[in-house]
Amino acid sequence: MQPDRVALFGGAGFIGSHLTERLLDDGYRLTVVDVDSEKIDGFLSHDRLDFYELDIREAEDETVEEIVDASDVVVDLIAYANPKQYVDMPIEVVHLNYDQNLKLVEDCVESDTRLIQFSTSEVYGKMGGRQGDARVFSEDSSDLIMGPVENHRWIYATAKQLLERMVHAHGIENDLDWTVVRPFNFIGREMDYLIEEPDAGTPRVFASFMSALLYDHPMYLVDGGENRRTFTHISDAIDAVVSILEHEERYNREVVNVGTPGNETTIHDFAYLMRNVYEELSPTGDLPAIEAVSSEEFYGEGYEDCERRIPDAEKLEAAGWDPQYDLRETLEEAMSYYIDRYERAEPISLD
Ligand code: NAD
Ligand code: UGA
């Protein structure tokens, strides 16, 4: 049965705001719960959207239960999702990303509501084979390998992993219908926030480098930028999430990677590619310096990086998912939005 009312917890964040826009376009009725509405302010008066400005940690249990009960599907996106937060406030990360989200899982069990739980590619851990052959991460066969406890950056991945295991266990013991989504570095417009000065915050890498380009401060390569990521354009990612939402029979009780395997790069090459695209889109803009920094200097003690992660995207591809954006196109589309918004009076055409 096609869902009608969808609840998006954390639906005003980066992924949530794109999902909100797409699901409203597609005719769904939405309930969005978030502490902040800024990224979806343009939709708040939509007649098929109910917005609850709530901190899930302080919300009345009954309010959350009623929202879950009234929905055909709950999509849970709430989390601290930024590595600097894992290093700076590890306990709060577990409290929100595990304890609070587990309550939502239990509400879904109680009301027999289907759950799409956002997890992370970080659950695969740190060993993607940089020193040897690349290991592609598969949902049902790859081992999940974290670093030592003293490198507490892994607290986010372990909290998400335990949440995945609890979702799975509720499927076995309590008949919960669920899908776990593991995103691989989605990027695009509305990601995190921009910083005008280098010490004004630590957004994730795309927003961090975009800020450096717009506000002319250095692009910092953590530990030289040798580690790799596989980036996915947000609109390809949203296509995948909508396909999961609309095909319960295919994805029920499955863990699903969402990532574009061909879009792998080192962070070093990513920085130079962003500079290159910026030069093309904004020929009069200054190009910032690129500087290497140690991870301890950049994030603080307790950080350890994932060296490489490439998704096995077979589950989505078998259902016809066909990502449209290679890495350069992803950057051209996302960066032109920021350049139009912050540097130009008149938007440019990419054609
Ligand atoms: P985001 O930070 O933009 O979105 C999270 C949203 O949750 C925000 O709007 C935030 O305001 C909301 N939120 C946080 N605490 C809350 C609280 N106490 N009560 C109510 N709302 C609260 O992050 P995102 O990139 O959109 O990520 C969404 C989900 O996907 C997260 O679970 C994240 O771990 C996961 N994820 C994202 C990526 C990615 O590439 N963006 C990769 C892996 C995993
Ligand atoms: C992110 C976050 O943990 C989550 O959003 C998400 O769960 C996960 O990705 C995912 O996609 O699964 P990470 O990729 O480490 O983790 O976060 P970024 O801030 O985007 O960093 C990517 C790489 O760039 C890392 O190697 C980091 O050290 C590096 N980096 C980051 C820089 O070199 N310079 C910067 O200014 C920022």
Tab-separated table of C-alpha atoms and ligand atoms in Angstrom:
chain	number	residue	atom	x	y	z
A	1	MET	CA	0.000	0.000	0.000
A	2	GLN	CA	1.301	3.478	-0.917
A	3	PRO	CA	1.884	5.649	2.183
A	4	ASP	CA	-0.163	8.825	2.474
A	5	ARG	CA	0.973	10.609	5.658
A	6	VAL	CA	4.708	10.601	6.330
A	7	ALA	CA	6.323	11.925	9.521
A	8	LEU	CA	9.818	13.377	9.078
A	9	PHE	CA	11.643	13.669	12.407
A	10	GLY	CA	14.591	16.013	11.777
A	11	GLY	CA	12.800	16.995	8.576
A	12	ALA	CA	14.122	20.565	8.532
A	13	GLY	CA	17.785	19.574	8.256
A	14	PHE	CA	19.908	19.174	5.133
A	15	ILE	CA	18.458	15.853	3.932
A	16	GLY	CA	15.070	16.504	5.544
A	17	SER	CA	14.507	19.832	3.781
A	18	HIS	CA	15.162	18.247	0.381
A	19	LEU	CA	12.895	15.345	1.261
A	20	THR	CA	10.178	17.737	2.436
A	21	GLU	CA	10.258	19.593	-0.875
A	22	ARG	CA	10.183	16.388	-2.932
A	23	LEU	CA	7.406	14.684	-0.951
A	24	LEU	CA	5.187	17.791	-1.062
A	25	ASP	CA	5.743	17.945	-4.844
A	26	ASP	CA	4.748	14.281	-5.032
A	27	GLY	CA	1.452	14.862	-3.186
A	28	TYR	CA	2.196	13.412	0.270
A	29	ARG	CA	0.833	14.781	3.536
A	30	LEU	CA	3.730	15.527	5.869
A	31	THR	CA	4.286	16.010	9.564
A	32	VAL	CA	7.698	17.540	10.163
A	33	VAL	CA	9.250	17.627	13.635
A	34	ASP	CA	12.406	19.668	14.221
A	35	VAL	CA	13.917	22.129	16.666
A	36	ASP	CA	14.489	24.533	13.819
A	37	SER	CA	12.469	25.431	10.717
A	38	GLU	CA	14.812	27.716	8.788
A	39	LYS	CA	15.529	25.375	5.853
A	40	ILE	CA	11.824	24.658	5.296
A	41	ASP	CA	10.430	28.122	6.075
A	42	GLY	CA	9.207	28.393	2.482
A	43	PHE	CA	6.893	25.392	2.991
A	44	LEU	CA	5.428	26.137	6.424
A	45	SER	CA	2.165	27.500	5.041
A	46	HIS	CA	1.675	24.531	2.693
A	47	ASP	CA	-1.731	22.956	3.309
A	48	ARG	CA	-0.285	19.409	3.298
A	49	LEU	CA	2.418	20.144	5.880
A	50	ASP	CA	2.095	20.218	9.671
A	51	PHE	CA	5.187	21.487	11.431
A	52	TYR	CA	5.970	20.839	15.105
A	53	GLU	CA	8.802	22.932	16.486
A	54	LEU	CA	9.938	20.465	19.133
A	55	ASP	CA	13.106	19.404	20.861
A	56	ILE	CA	12.617	15.646	20.880
A	57	ARG	CA	14.485	15.449	24.212
A	58	GLU	CA	11.932	17.668	25.908
A	59	ALA	CA	8.757	16.868	23.998
A	60	GLU	CA	5.756	15.339	25.790
A	61	ASP	CA	5.754	11.579	25.188
A	62	GLU	CA	2.064	11.732	24.194
A	63	THR	CA	2.698	14.352	21.499
A	64	VAL	CA	5.372	12.236	19.829
A	65	GLU	CA	3.289	9.063	20.186
A	66	GLU	CA	0.298	10.780	18.567
A	67	ILE	CA	2.402	11.957	15.616
A	68	VAL	CA	3.821	8.458	15.119
A	69	ASP	CA	0.417	6.833	15.470
A	70	ALA	CA	-1.180	9.164	12.909
A	71	SER	CA	1.510	8.393	10.280
A	72	ASP	CA	1.844	5.576	7.750
A	73	VAL	CA	5.629	5.865	7.827
A	74	VAL	CA	8.106	7.510	10.188
A	75	VAL	CA	11.403	8.710	8.673
A	76	ASP	CA	13.880	9.367	11.479
A	77	LEU	CA	16.634	11.818	10.507
A	78	ILE	CA	17.295	13.339	13.931
A	79	ALA	CA	20.944	13.216	14.939
A	80	TYR	CA	24.083	15.140	15.665
A	81	ALA	CA	25.720	14.437	12.309
A	82	ASN	CA	28.952	16.391	12.377
A	83	PRO	CA	32.357	14.885	13.326
A	84	LYS	CA	33.363	17.919	15.391
A	85	GLN	CA	30.322	17.244	17.627
A	86	TYR	CA	31.392	13.595	18.114
A	87	VAL	CA	34.751	14.823	19.381
A	88	ASP	CA	33.431	17.727	21.482
A	89	MET	CA	30.335	16.200	23.132
A	90	PRO	CA	30.369	12.427	22.820
A	91	ILE	CA	27.857	11.772	25.619
A	92	GLU	CA	25.269	14.133	24.166
A	93	VAL	CA	25.750	12.421	20.786
A	94	VAL	CA	24.804	9.056	22.294
A	95	HIS	CA	21.933	10.589	24.244
A	96	LEU	CA	20.349	12.049	21.104
A	97	ASN	CA	21.442	9.601	18.399
A	98	TYR	CA	20.787	6.467	20.433
A	99	ASP	CA	18.573	7.014	23.510
A	100	GLN	CA	16.138	9.452	21.912
A	101	ASN	CA	15.971	7.639	18.605
A	102	LEU	CA	15.382	4.334	20.370
A	103	LYS	CA	12.283	5.869	21.975
A	104	LEU	CA	10.995	6.650	18.485
A	105	VAL	CA	11.695	3.074	17.428
A	106	GLU	CA	9.661	1.874	20.419
A	107	ASP	CA	6.816	4.261	19.516
A	108	CYS	CA	6.786	2.740	16.023
A	109	VAL	CA	6.612	-0.768	17.541
A	110	GLU	CA	3.785	0.291	19.865
A	111	SER	CA	1.677	1.812	17.103
A	112	ASP	CA	2.659	-0.672	14.393
A	113	THR	CA	4.061	2.104	12.172
A	114	ARG	CA	6.676	1.455	9.508
A	115	LEU	CA	10.083	3.036	10.242
A	116	ILE	CA	12.777	4.295	7.865
A	117	GLN	CA	15.774	4.850	10.117
A	118	PHE	CA	18.698	6.979	8.951
A	119	SER	CA	21.995	5.459	9.993
A	120	THR	CA	25.385	6.183	8.407
A	121	SER	CA	28.155	4.807	6.214
A	122	GLU	CA	30.351	5.387	9.276
A	123	VAL	CA	29.065	2.107	10.766
A	124	TYR	CA	31.442	0.323	8.376
A	125	GLY	CA	34.254	1.906	10.352
A	126	LYS	CA	37.712	2.799	9.251
A	127	MET	CA	39.069	0.065	6.999
A	128	GLY	CA	38.183	0.694	3.383
A	129	GLY	CA	41.457	-0.625	2.021
A	130	ARG	CA	43.451	2.505	1.278
A	131	GLN	CA	46.689	0.629	1.674
A	132	GLY	CA	45.598	-2.295	-0.469
A	133	ASP	CA	42.706	-3.161	-2.713
A	134	ALA	CA	39.585	-1.088	-2.256
A	135	ARG	CA	36.946	-2.910	-0.254
A	136	VAL	CA	33.440	-2.094	-1.318
A	137	PHE	CA	31.095	-1.994	1.671
A	138	SER	CA	28.115	-4.339	1.386
A	139	GLU	CA	25.198	-4.132	3.786
A	140	ASP	CA	24.818	-7.824	4.571
A	141	SER	CA	28.388	-9.091	4.441
A	142	SER	CA	30.927	-6.393	5.396
A	143	ASP	CA	32.397	-6.357	8.889
A	144	LEU	CA	32.073	-3.168	10.929
A	145	ILE	CA	35.523	-2.185	12.234
A	146	MET	CA	35.902	0.716	14.668
A	147	GLY	CA	39.020	2.238	16.205
A	148	PRO	CA	39.970	2.049	19.904
A	149	VAL	CA	37.776	3.561	22.642
A	150	GLU	CA	40.239	6.404	23.263
A	151	ASN	CA	39.533	7.601	19.727
A	152	HIS	CA	36.064	8.646	20.741
A	153	ARG	CA	35.089	9.921	17.287
A	154	TRP	CA	33.757	6.377	16.804
A	155	ILE	CA	31.080	6.944	19.448
A	156	TYR	CA	28.748	8.261	16.710
A	157	ALA	CA	29.229	5.181	14.547
A	158	THR	CA	28.857	2.778	17.479
A	159	ALA	CA	25.673	4.547	18.672
A	160	LYS	CA	24.239	4.334	15.158
A	161	GLN	CA	25.314	0.699	14.897
A	162	LEU	CA	23.600	-0.245	18.143
A	163	LEU	CA	20.474	1.623	17.014
A	164	GLU	CA	20.514	-0.393	13.761
A	165	ARG	CA	20.820	-3.595	15.774
A	166	MET	CA	17.894	-2.591	18.011
A	167	VAL	CA	15.744	-1.784	14.970
A	168	HIS	CA	16.632	-5.189	13.559
A	169	ALA	CA	15.892	-6.876	16.894
A	170	HIS	CA	12.471	-5.192	17.116
A	171	GLY	CA	11.761	-6.614	13.664
A	172	ILE	CA	12.530	-10.106	14.941
A	173	GLU	CA	10.823	-9.931	18.337
A	174	ASN	CA	8.064	-7.374	17.807
A	175	ASP	CA	7.335	-7.530	14.098
A	176	LEU	CA	8.493	-3.960	13.375
A	177	ASP	CA	8.549	-3.098	9.672
A	178	TRP	CA	11.758	-1.199	9.051
A	179	THR	CA	14.399	-0.093	6.582
A	180	VAL	CA	17.810	1.234	7.638
A	181	VAL	CA	19.419	3.773	5.284
A	182	ARG	CA	23.209	4.203	5.270
A	183	PRO	CA	24.031	7.469	3.457
A	184	PHE	CA	27.490	7.993	1.932
A	185	ASN	CA	28.403	11.698	2.133
A	186	PHE	CA	25.478	13.447	0.470
A	187	ILE	CA	26.277	16.992	-0.660
A	188	GLY	CA	24.312	19.882	-2.113
A	189	ARG	CA	22.553	23.141	-1.373
A	190	GLU	CA	21.482	23.785	2.224
A	191	MET	CA	24.192	21.546	3.645
A	192	ASP	CA	25.095	22.607	7.194
A	193	TYR	CA	26.002	26.308	7.363
A	194	LEU	CA	28.632	28.646	5.927
A	195	ILE	CA	31.387	30.188	8.032
A	196	GLU	CA	32.734	33.641	7.229
A	197	GLU	CA	35.860	33.127	9.356
A	198	PRO	CA	37.789	29.852	9.643
A	199	ASP	CA	37.292	29.673	13.414
A	200	ALA	CA	33.532	30.396	13.259
A	201	GLY	CA	32.532	26.708	13.198
A	202	THR	CA	33.347	23.331	11.687
A	203	PRO	CA	30.761	22.303	9.100
A	204	ARG	CA	31.219	19.118	7.079
A	205	VAL	CA	33.776	19.193	4.304
A	206	PHE	CA	31.711	20.509	1.376
A	207	ALA	CA	30.301	23.421	3.407
A	208	SER	CA	33.705	24.048	4.928
A	209	PHE	CA	35.451	24.306	1.532
A	210	MET	CA	32.543	26.288	0.037
A	211	SER	CA	32.892	28.786	2.892
A	212	ALA	CA	36.622	29.087	2.225
A	213	LEU	CA	35.964	29.830	-1.452
A	214	LEU	CA	33.233	32.399	-0.790
A	215	TYR	CA	34.904	34.156	2.126
A	216	ASP	CA	38.523	33.711	1.079
A	217	HIS	CA	40.023	31.844	3.968
A	218	PRO	CA	42.216	28.724	3.691
A	219	MET	CA	40.849	25.319	2.732
A	220	TYR	CA	42.261	23.019	5.396
A	221	LEU	CA	43.294	19.497	4.430
A	222	VAL	CA	43.045	17.367	7.556
A	223	ASP	CA	46.147	15.152	7.781
A	224	GLY	CA	46.987	16.175	4.225
A	225	GLY	CA	43.614	15.126	2.772
A	226	GLU	CA	44.761	11.596	1.948
A	227	ASN	CA	41.571	9.927	3.133
A	228	ARG	CA	38.817	9.273	0.660
A	229	ARG	CA	35.091	9.727	0.453
A	230	THR	CA	32.433	8.832	-2.100
A	231	PHE	CA	30.116	11.814	-2.567
A	232	THR	CA	26.480	11.668	-3.664
A	233	HIS	CA	24.437	14.536	-5.064
A	234	ILE	CA	21.478	15.246	-2.790
A	235	SER	CA	18.925	14.914	-5.589
A	236	ASP	CA	20.206	11.415	-6.512
A	237	ALA	CA	20.059	10.587	-2.793
A	238	ILE	CA	16.473	11.819	-2.515
A	239	ASP	CA	15.488	9.686	-5.544
A	240	ALA	CA	16.846	6.680	-3.653
A	241	VAL	CA	15.038	7.536	-0.411
A	242	VAL	CA	11.737	8.064	-2.229
A	243	SER	CA	12.163	4.712	-3.967
A	244	ILE	CA	12.678	3.087	-0.553
A	245	LEU	CA	9.609	4.864	0.819
A	246	GLU	CA	7.438	3.740	-2.082
A	247	HIS	CA	8.614	0.122	-2.309
A	248	GLU	CA	8.125	-1.347	1.135
A	249	GLU	CA	7.845	-4.870	-0.272
A	250	ARG	CA	11.357	-4.619	-1.753
A	251	TYR	CA	13.088	-2.859	1.133
A	252	ASN	CA	11.291	-4.106	4.236
A	253	ARG	CA	13.746	-5.335	6.883
A	254	GLU	CA	16.713	-4.393	4.711
A	255	VAL	CA	19.750	-2.241	5.363
A	256	VAL	CA	20.356	-0.110	2.259
A	257	ASN	CA	23.487	1.803	1.248
A	258	VAL	CA	22.721	5.083	-0.505
A	259	GLY	CA	25.847	6.241	-2.322
A	260	THR	CA	27.327	6.735	-5.790
A	261	PRO	CA	30.261	4.301	-6.082
A	262	GLY	CA	31.913	6.122	-9.019
A	263	ASN	CA	32.191	9.424	-7.141
A	264	GLU	CA	35.213	8.525	-5.034
A	265	THR	CA	38.004	11.030	-4.425
A	266	THR	CA	40.696	11.888	-1.927
A	267	ILE	CA	39.861	14.998	0.086
A	268	HIS	CA	43.020	16.542	-1.390
A	269	ASP	CA	41.694	16.112	-4.946
A	270	PHE	CA	38.231	17.198	-3.815
A	271	ALA	CA	39.662	20.539	-2.615
A	272	TYR	CA	41.478	21.120	-5.908
A	273	LEU	CA	38.394	20.128	-7.924
A	274	MET	CA	36.258	22.583	-5.930
A	275	ARG	CA	38.820	25.317	-6.607
A	276	ASN	CA	38.810	24.433	-10.275
A	277	VAL	CA	34.995	24.499	-10.540
A	278	TYR	CA	34.930	27.767	-8.585
A	279	GLU	CA	37.402	29.325	-11.033
A	280	GLU	CA	35.085	28.353	-13.888
A	281	LEU	CA	31.875	29.562	-12.258
A	282	SER	CA	33.277	32.705	-10.646
A	283	PRO	CA	36.237	33.834	-12.792
A	284	THR	CA	36.719	37.063	-10.856
A	285	GLY	CA	36.720	35.423	-7.401
A	286	ASP	CA	39.978	35.025	-5.467
A	287	LEU	CA	41.241	31.489	-4.937
A	288	PRO	CA	42.017	30.614	-1.323
A	289	ALA	CA	45.159	28.860	-0.146
A	290	ILE	CA	45.068	25.133	0.539
A	291	GLU	CA	46.818	24.223	3.802
A	292	ALA	CA	47.526	20.916	5.530
A	293	VAL	CA	46.603	20.680	9.235
A	294	SER	CA	46.817	17.831	11.710
A	295	SER	CA	43.531	16.220	12.733
A	296	GLU	CA	44.301	16.985	16.368
A	297	GLU	CA	44.695	20.666	15.559
A	298	PHE	CA	41.518	20.698	13.449
A	299	TYR	CA	39.148	18.509	15.488
A	300	GLY	CA	40.899	18.006	18.850
A	301	GLU	CA	41.980	14.877	20.667
A	302	GLY	CA	40.051	11.668	20.014
A	303	TYR	CA	39.550	12.059	16.253
A	304	GLU	CA	40.396	9.201	13.936
A	305	ASP	CA	39.418	9.085	10.292
A	306	CYS	CA	37.837	6.545	8.019
A	307	GLU	CA	40.415	6.004	5.298
A	308	ARG	CA	38.124	4.967	2.479
A	309	ARG	CA	34.478	4.063	1.909
A	310	ILE	CA	32.838	2.954	-1.310
A	311	PRO	CA	29.250	1.674	-1.246
A	312	ASP	CA	27.978	-1.465	-2.872
A	313	ALA	CA	24.886	0.128	-4.459
A	314	GLU	CA	23.494	-3.110	-5.879
A	315	LYS	CA	20.263	-3.101	-3.839
A	316	LEU	CA	19.211	0.260	-5.268
A	317	GLU	CA	20.596	-0.310	-8.748
A	318	ALA	CA	18.696	-3.583	-9.049
A	319	ALA	CA	15.527	-1.539	-8.511
A	320	GLY	CA	16.476	0.923	-11.259
A	321	TRP	CA	18.218	3.668	-9.261
A	322	ASP	CA	20.465	5.482	-11.682
A	323	PRO	CA	22.363	8.434	-10.167
A	324	GLN	CA	22.577	11.361	-12.583
A	325	TYR	CA	25.487	13.347	-11.166
A	326	ASP	CA	29.167	12.470	-11.401
A	327	LEU	CA	31.485	14.246	-8.968
A	328	ARG	CA	32.193	17.271	-11.142
A	329	GLU	CA	28.512	17.728	-12.022
A	330	THR	CA	27.608	17.383	-8.354
A	331	LEU	CA	29.960	20.218	-7.494
A	332	GLU	CA	28.923	22.375	-10.450
A	333	GLU	CA	25.273	22.164	-9.456
A	334	ALA	CA	25.794	22.643	-5.721
A	335	MET	CA	28.442	25.346	-5.997
A	336	SER	CA	26.546	27.386	-8.590
A	337	TYR	CA	23.700	27.671	-6.074
A	338	TYR	CA	26.010	29.234	-3.471
A	339	ILE	CA	27.780	31.456	-5.978
A	340	ASP	CA	24.447	32.705	-7.361
A	341	ARG	CA	23.150	33.332	-3.884
A	342	TYR	CA	26.190	34.951	-2.301
A	343	GLU	CA	28.153	36.472	-5.164
A	344	ARG	CA	25.793	37.284	-8.036
A	345	ALA	CA	22.779	39.462	-8.506
A	346	GLU	CA	21.772	37.437	-11.575
A	347	PRO	CA	21.958	33.598	-11.561
A	348	ILE	CA	24.097	32.070	-14.318
A	349	SER	CA	23.113	29.158	-16.543
A	350	LEU	CA	25.318	26.060	-16.569
A	351	ASP	CA	24.550	25.325	-20.245
B	1	NAD	P1	21.226	17.705	9.727
B	1	NAD	O1	21.980	18.054	10.936
B	1	NAD	O2	21.112	18.717	8.659
B	1	NAD	O3	19.741	17.229	10.125
B	1	NAD	C1	19.383	16.757	11.392
B	1	NAD	C2	18.127	17.492	11.826
B	1	NAD	O4	17.756	17.002	13.116
B	1	NAD	C3	18.349	19.017	11.961
B	1	NAD	O5	17.375	19.752	11.249
B	1	NAD	C4	18.235	19.268	13.449
B	1	NAD	O6	17.686	20.533	13.775
B	1	NAD	C5	17.326	18.121	13.885
B	1	NAD	N1	17.494	17.868	15.311
B	1	NAD	C6	18.663	17.739	15.990
B	1	NAD	N2	18.414	17.573	17.296
B	1	NAD	C7	17.079	17.595	17.445
B	1	NAD	C8	16.217	17.499	18.573
B	1	NAD	N3	16.712	17.343	19.820
B	1	NAD	N4	14.875	17.560	18.390
B	1	NAD	C9	14.369	17.750	17.129
B	1	NAD	N5	15.144	17.869	16.032
B	1	NAD	C10	16.477	17.793	16.188
B	1	NAD	O7	21.867	16.354	9.149
B	1	NAD	P2	21.575	15.604	7.784
B	1	NAD	O8	22.815	15.637	6.982
B	1	NAD	O9	20.318	16.056	7.178
B	1	NAD	O10	21.431	14.114	8.344
B	1	NAD	C11	20.178	13.518	8.591
B	1	NAD	C12	20.398	12.082	9.084
B	1	NAD	O11	21.152	11.342	8.132
B	1	NAD	C13	21.162	11.985	10.403
B	1	NAD	O12	20.638	10.917	11.146
B	1	NAD	C14	22.576	11.667	9.978
B	1	NAD	O13	23.278	10.961	10.975
B	1	NAD	C15	22.335	10.822	8.749
B	1	NAD	N6	23.437	10.889	7.790
B	1	NAD	C16	23.602	11.941	6.952
B	1	NAD	C17	24.640	11.926	6.026
B	1	NAD	C18	24.850	13.001	4.993
B	1	NAD	O14	25.588	12.754	4.040
B	1	NAD	N7	24.236	14.170	5.109
B	1	NAD	C19	25.506	10.870	5.994
B	1	NAD	C20	25.325	9.835	6.895
B	1	NAD	C21	24.289	9.852	7.781
B	2	UGA	C1	30.331	12.500	7.885
B	2	UGA	C2	29.518	12.619	9.177
B	2	UGA	O1	29.924	11.691	10.134
B	2	UGA	C3	28.086	12.370	8.943
B	2	UGA	O2	27.462	13.432	8.306
B	2	UGA	C4	27.799	11.143	8.158
B	2	UGA	O3	27.300	10.185	9.042
B	2	UGA	C5	28.977	10.567	7.408
B	2	UGA	O4	29.841	11.589	6.959
B	2	UGA	C6	28.508	9.766	6.208
B	2	UGA	O5	28.395	10.290	5.085
B	2	UGA	O6	28.221	8.613	6.378
B	2	UGA	P1	32.880	12.613	7.402
B	2	UGA	O7	32.799	12.154	6.006
B	2	UGA	O8	34.122	12.260	8.130
B	2	UGA	O9	31.652	12.101	8.246
B	2	UGA	O10	32.682	14.211	7.515
B	2	UGA	P2	33.215	15.432	6.686
B	2	UGA	O11	33.270	16.595	7.605
B	2	UGA	O12	32.416	15.636	5.467
B	2	UGA	O13	34.735	15.054	6.351
B	2	UGA	C7	35.137	14.317	5.229
B	2	UGA	C8	36.661	14.295	5.178
B	2	UGA	O14	37.152	15.607	4.935
B	2	UGA	C9	37.357	13.804	6.445
B	2	UGA	O15	38.515	13.100	6.064
B	2	UGA	C10	37.774	15.097	7.145
B	2	UGA	O16	38.885	14.931	7.982
B	2	UGA	C11	38.103	15.977	5.951
B	2	UGA	N1	37.947	17.457	6.143
B	2	UGA	C12	36.804	17.972	6.674
B	2	UGA	C13	38.974	18.299	5.715
B	2	UGA	O17	40.026	17.842	5.234
B	2	UGA	N2	38.799	19.638	5.829
B	2	UGA	C14	37.677	20.195	6.341
B	2	UGA	O18	37.593	21.455	6.403
B	2	UGA	C15	36.627	19.334	6.773
